[in-house]
Short mmCIF file of C-alpha atoms and ligand atoms in Angstrom, two decimals:
data_model
loop_
_atom_site.label_atom_id
_atom_site.label_comp_id
_atom_site.label_asym_id
_atom_site.label_seq_id
_atom_site.Cartn_x
_atom_site.Cartn_y
_atom_site.Cartn_z
CA MET A 1 65.85 30.02 45.63
CA ARG A 2 63.17 27.72 46.79
CA GLU A 3 60.78 28.78 49.92
CA VAL A 4 57.69 26.78 51.46
CA ASN A 5 55.33 28.26 53.29
CA ILE A 6 52.99 25.89 55.24
CA LEU A 7 49.46 27.09 56.32
CA SER A 8 47.12 24.99 58.62
CA ASP A 9 44.13 25.32 56.14
CA HIS A 10 43.16 26.27 52.28
CA GLU A 11 41.86 28.92 54.18
CA GLU A 12 44.92 30.04 55.60
CA THR A 13 47.27 28.95 52.11
CA CYS A 14 44.45 31.76 50.15
CA LEU A 15 45.50 34.59 52.89
CA ALA A 16 48.78 34.02 52.92
CA ALA A 17 49.63 33.73 49.19
CA ALA A 18 47.19 36.22 48.22
CA ALA A 19 48.81 38.90 51.90
CA TRP A 20 52.46 37.32 49.95
CA LEU A 21 50.88 38.44 46.48
CA CYS A 22 49.85 41.94 46.90
CA TYR A 23 53.14 42.76 49.16
CA HIS A 24 55.34 41.56 46.53
CA VAL A 25 53.15 43.43 43.52
CA ALA A 26 53.26 46.49 45.32
CA LYS A 27 57.46 46.52 46.07
CA ARG A 28 57.97 46.01 42.61
CA ALA A 29 54.87 47.59 39.77
CA THR A 30 56.21 50.66 39.37
CA GLY A 31 56.54 50.62 35.80
CA GLY A 32 53.94 47.91 35.41
CA PHE A 33 54.01 44.26 37.03
CA SER A 34 53.37 41.38 34.72
CA LEU A 35 51.80 38.42 36.21
CA ALA A 36 50.29 34.89 34.67
CA ILE A 37 47.95 33.24 36.25
CA SER A 38 46.72 29.55 36.38
CA GLY A 39 43.04 28.40 36.83
CA GLY A 40 41.92 24.98 37.99
CA SER A 41 39.78 24.90 41.66
CA THR A 42 42.33 25.89 44.22
CA PRO A 43 42.64 29.52 43.18
CA ASP A 44 39.30 30.11 43.91
CA ARG A 45 38.89 31.13 47.47
CA PHE A 46 42.91 32.80 46.37
CA PHE A 47 40.65 34.84 43.59
CA GLU A 48 37.52 35.93 46.30
CA ILE A 49 40.10 37.06 49.23
CA LEU A 50 42.03 39.02 46.60
CA SER A 51 39.02 41.00 45.09
CA GLN A 52 38.21 42.27 49.24
CA GLY A 53 39.00 44.85 51.68
CA SER A 54 42.45 45.50 52.76
CA PHE A 55 43.59 42.47 49.81
CA ALA A 56 41.70 44.89 47.02
CA ALA A 57 43.43 48.12 48.52
CA ALA A 58 47.14 46.70 49.34
CA MET A 59 47.18 45.82 45.19
CA PRO A 60 48.37 48.51 42.49
CA TRP A 61 45.43 47.44 40.29
CA LYS A 62 47.02 50.57 37.80
CA ALA A 63 50.07 48.69 37.61
CA LEU A 64 49.22 45.12 36.97
CA GLN A 65 49.32 43.21 33.86
CA LEU A 66 46.89 40.32 33.86
CA PHE A 67 47.84 37.39 31.91
CA TRP A 68 46.78 33.65 32.04
CA VAL A 69 49.21 30.54 31.85
CA ASP A 70 46.89 28.57 30.03
CA GLU A 71 43.08 28.02 29.37
CA ARG A 72 40.85 25.69 28.03
CA CYS A 73 39.29 25.51 24.48
CA VAL A 74 35.70 26.51 25.63
CA PRO A 75 33.56 29.05 25.04
CA MET A 76 34.78 32.47 26.97
CA ASP A 77 31.70 32.08 29.31
CA HIS A 78 32.26 28.87 30.09
CA ALA A 79 32.29 28.12 33.71
CA ASP A 80 35.03 25.78 32.96
CA ALA A 81 37.65 28.70 31.76
CA ASN A 82 39.50 29.87 33.26
CA PHE A 83 38.86 33.60 32.28
CA THR A 84 35.98 33.44 33.65
CA SER A 85 36.49 31.71 36.94
CA VAL A 86 38.35 34.85 37.68
CA ALA A 87 35.97 37.30 36.20
CA GLN A 88 33.81 36.35 38.16
CA ARG A 89 35.43 36.43 41.57
CA LEU A 90 37.74 38.91 40.59
CA LEU A 91 37.87 40.97 37.75
CA THR A 92 34.77 42.35 38.17
CA LYS A 93 34.95 43.64 41.69
CA VAL A 94 38.14 45.57 41.61
CA PRO A 95 39.50 48.53 39.27
CA ILE A 96 41.06 46.24 37.03
CA ALA A 97 41.13 48.17 33.35
CA VAL A 98 40.15 46.68 29.97
CA ARG A 99 43.57 47.05 28.42
CA ASN A 100 45.31 45.50 31.76
CA ILE A 101 43.60 42.00 31.12
CA HIS A 102 45.50 40.49 28.41
CA ARG A 103 43.23 36.12 28.30
CA ILE A 104 44.07 33.54 26.30
CA PRO A 105 41.57 33.68 23.43
CA ALA A 106 41.11 29.78 23.52
CA GLU A 107 37.46 29.43 21.88
CA ALA A 108 39.13 30.32 18.79
CA GLY A 109 40.20 27.26 18.81
CA PRO A 110 43.90 25.83 19.63
CA TYR A 111 46.28 26.52 16.85
CA GLU A 112 43.92 29.93 16.06
CA GLY A 113 43.83 30.83 19.91
CA ALA A 114 47.35 29.73 20.57
CA ALA A 115 48.39 32.08 17.36
CA HIS A 116 46.86 34.88 18.88
CA TYR A 117 48.35 34.66 22.68
CA ARG A 118 51.59 35.09 20.69
CA GLU A 119 50.62 38.26 19.59
CA THR A 120 48.77 39.91 22.33
CA LEU A 121 52.47 38.25 24.41
CA ARG A 122 54.57 39.95 21.67
CA LYS A 123 52.49 43.76 21.47
CA TYR A 124 53.31 43.75 24.70
CA PHE A 125 56.75 42.39 25.69
CA GLY A 126 58.10 43.36 22.24
CA ALA A 127 60.23 40.75 20.19
CA SER A 128 61.90 39.33 22.31
CA ALA A 129 61.66 35.87 24.46
CA PRO A 130 57.81 37.27 27.19
CA VAL A 131 59.91 37.88 30.54
CA PHE A 132 56.22 37.77 33.50
CA ASP A 133 57.73 39.21 36.59
CA LEU A 134 55.83 36.45 38.40
CA VAL A 135 53.56 33.32 36.93
CA MET A 136 51.60 31.99 39.69
CA LEU A 137 51.05 27.81 39.31
CA GLY A 138 48.25 25.12 40.41
CA MET A 139 50.08 21.57 40.32
CA GLY A 140 47.61 18.68 39.47
CA THR A 141 47.59 15.29 40.65
CA ASP A 142 49.81 14.08 38.05
CA GLY A 143 52.02 16.99 38.42
CA HIS A 144 50.86 18.59 36.01
CA VAL A 145 51.67 22.99 35.60
CA ALA A 146 49.73 25.51 33.23
CA SER A 147 49.07 22.91 30.95
CA LEU A 148 51.77 20.85 30.52
CA PHE A 149 51.11 17.22 31.02
CA PRO A 150 53.18 14.01 32.35
CA GLY A 151 54.35 12.55 28.46
CA HIS A 152 52.59 14.96 26.58
CA PRO A 153 54.98 16.69 23.91
CA ALA A 154 53.75 20.31 24.34
CA LEU A 155 55.97 19.35 27.88
CA GLU A 156 59.06 19.28 25.31
CA ALA A 157 58.32 22.79 23.23
CA ALA A 158 61.87 23.87 23.41
CA THR A 159 60.14 27.43 22.45
CA ASP A 160 59.71 30.48 24.37
CA SER A 161 55.43 30.77 23.35
CA ALA A 162 52.31 29.62 23.55
CA VAL A 163 51.27 25.70 22.43
CA PRO A 164 48.18 24.10 21.57
CA VAL A 165 47.95 20.89 24.13
CA ILE A 166 45.70 18.58 22.24
CA VAL A 167 44.09 15.97 23.92
CA SER A 168 40.26 15.40 22.25
CA GLY A 169 42.23 12.40 21.13
CA GLY A 170 42.08 11.38 25.06
CA MET A 171 45.35 11.46 27.84
CA SER A 172 43.63 10.34 31.04
CA GLY A 173 44.16 13.11 33.33
CA VAL A 174 42.99 15.88 32.06
CA HIS A 175 39.83 17.01 33.62
CA PRO A 176 37.93 18.79 31.45
CA PRO A 177 38.69 16.51 28.90
CA VAL A 178 39.57 19.94 26.28
CA ASP A 179 42.15 20.80 24.61
CA ARG A 180 44.12 23.41 26.15
CA ILE A 181 46.46 26.31 25.00
CA THR A 182 49.63 26.59 27.56
CA LEU A 183 52.50 28.85 27.91
CA THR A 184 55.88 26.41 27.30
CA LEU A 185 58.35 25.60 30.05
CA PRO A 186 61.04 27.22 28.59
CA LEU A 187 58.44 30.55 29.30
CA LEU A 188 57.59 29.64 32.46
CA ASN A 189 60.84 29.16 33.84
CA ARG A 190 62.12 32.88 31.92
CA ALA A 191 59.78 34.43 34.66
CA LYS A 192 61.04 36.39 37.61
CA ALA A 193 59.22 34.47 39.98
CA ALA A 194 56.87 31.86 40.17
CA MET A 195 54.01 31.07 43.06
CA PHE A 196 52.73 27.35 43.86
CA LEU A 197 49.43 27.34 45.54
CA VAL A 198 48.60 23.69 45.80
CA THR A 199 46.06 22.01 49.11
CA GLY A 200 44.90 19.18 49.43
CA ARG A 201 45.75 16.01 50.77
CA GLU A 202 45.40 13.89 47.37
CA LYS A 203 48.55 15.86 46.06
CA HIS A 204 50.80 15.29 49.08
CA GLU A 205 53.00 12.29 47.53
CA VAL A 206 53.34 14.42 44.32
CA VAL A 207 54.21 17.70 46.13
CA ARG A 208 56.85 15.53 48.38
CA ALA A 209 58.34 13.78 45.61
CA VAL A 210 58.49 17.39 43.65
CA LEU A 211 60.12 19.02 46.77
CA ASP A 212 62.00 15.77 47.87
CA ASP A 213 62.69 14.42 45.18
CA ASN A 214 63.02 16.91 42.20
CA ASP A 215 61.02 13.67 40.35
CA ALA A 216 61.34 14.54 36.57
CA VAL A 217 57.89 12.33 35.98
CA TYR A 218 56.18 15.04 37.05
CA PRO A 219 56.40 18.18 35.33
CA ALA A 220 55.99 20.02 38.24
CA SER A 221 59.89 19.01 39.05
CA TRP A 222 60.79 21.26 36.06
CA ILE A 223 59.65 24.54 37.32
CA ARG A 224 63.59 26.00 38.07
CA ASN A 225 62.82 29.57 38.68
CA GLU A 226 65.76 31.61 40.03
CA ARG A 227 62.94 32.41 43.11
CA THR A 228 60.13 30.09 43.40
CA VAL A 229 57.52 30.19 46.71
CA TRP A 230 55.86 28.09 47.31
CA PHE A 231 51.96 28.23 49.35
CA LEU A 232 51.03 24.76 50.56
CA ASP A 233 48.18 23.64 53.40
CA GLU A 234 49.07 21.14 56.39
CA ARG A 235 47.29 18.21 53.84
CA ALA A 236 49.60 18.84 51.14
CA SER A 237 53.06 18.70 52.83
CA GLU A 238 52.56 16.35 54.97
CA GLY A 239 49.61 14.34 54.37
C1 6PG B 301 44.39 24.62 34.26
C2 6PG B 301 45.08 24.85 35.38
C3 6PG B 301 45.90 23.92 35.09
C4 6PG B 301 45.87 24.05 37.44
C5 6PG B 301 45.55 22.59 38.15
C6 6PG B 301 45.21 22.26 39.31
O1 6PG B 301 43.66 25.32 33.52
O2 6PG B 301 43.77 23.14 34.69
O3 6PG B 301 45.93 26.07 35.13
O4 6PG B 301 47.41 24.05 35.94
O5 6PG B 301 46.28 24.54 38.06
O6 6PG B 301 45.10 21.27 37.28
O7 6PG B 301 44.25 22.49 39.41
P1 6PG B 301 43.32 22.22 40.62
O8 6PG B 301 43.25 23.52 40.85
O9 6PG B 301 41.81 22.11 40.35
O10 6PG B 301 43.66 21.42 41.03
#
């Protein structure tokens, strides 16, 4: 089932997505709630909002188990690290326990970091394939989600796993142009729900190609969770 919410601008979209997330987690939090989040710049404001006032108060931080859908292979405290961005805006400001934060150690490199993260997933989810309660996704102007880029072999990975994404040989459209670690498509699709947060006119054409035509050129079209909730601003939706 797909739900599409269209808000007036970036701020309203982040507010609506944050409110939905707090409500969604609080309703299901007994026994823990596993959430895997994306990087990129779109959710910066969303993370700030979650750290503040009634949003921070509404989120059941003790129950929340935080994972990432992808990470860039840069030092942990690098400005391009997805973890650092969230740590600065959110994690240092709310009562989430360190043991509930399951980061991808991408500074170890794409292969070793992916192996460590697979072990992290195994420890939390056990031997069976991980089923996240929610994956939070962004989308690039090329339609990529997590670090699953159009035409990259990682997009075809058939395992429920975390895999290296090697781009250092040169692959256009990857910014910053560094290797990554990403959850695979089957694993993302296994999540009980997916939430997209996408804003800006530059993504409009791809948004329409994904939502109206399921255009397979774009990895975002391959996200087929049982429940998928989109948050868009008018620019991304209508151009
Ligand atoms: C990453 C991401 C990636 C991101 C999109 C959108 O680490 O780069 O997780 O999938 O969500 O690239 O990024 P922007 O929000 O910066 O457009």
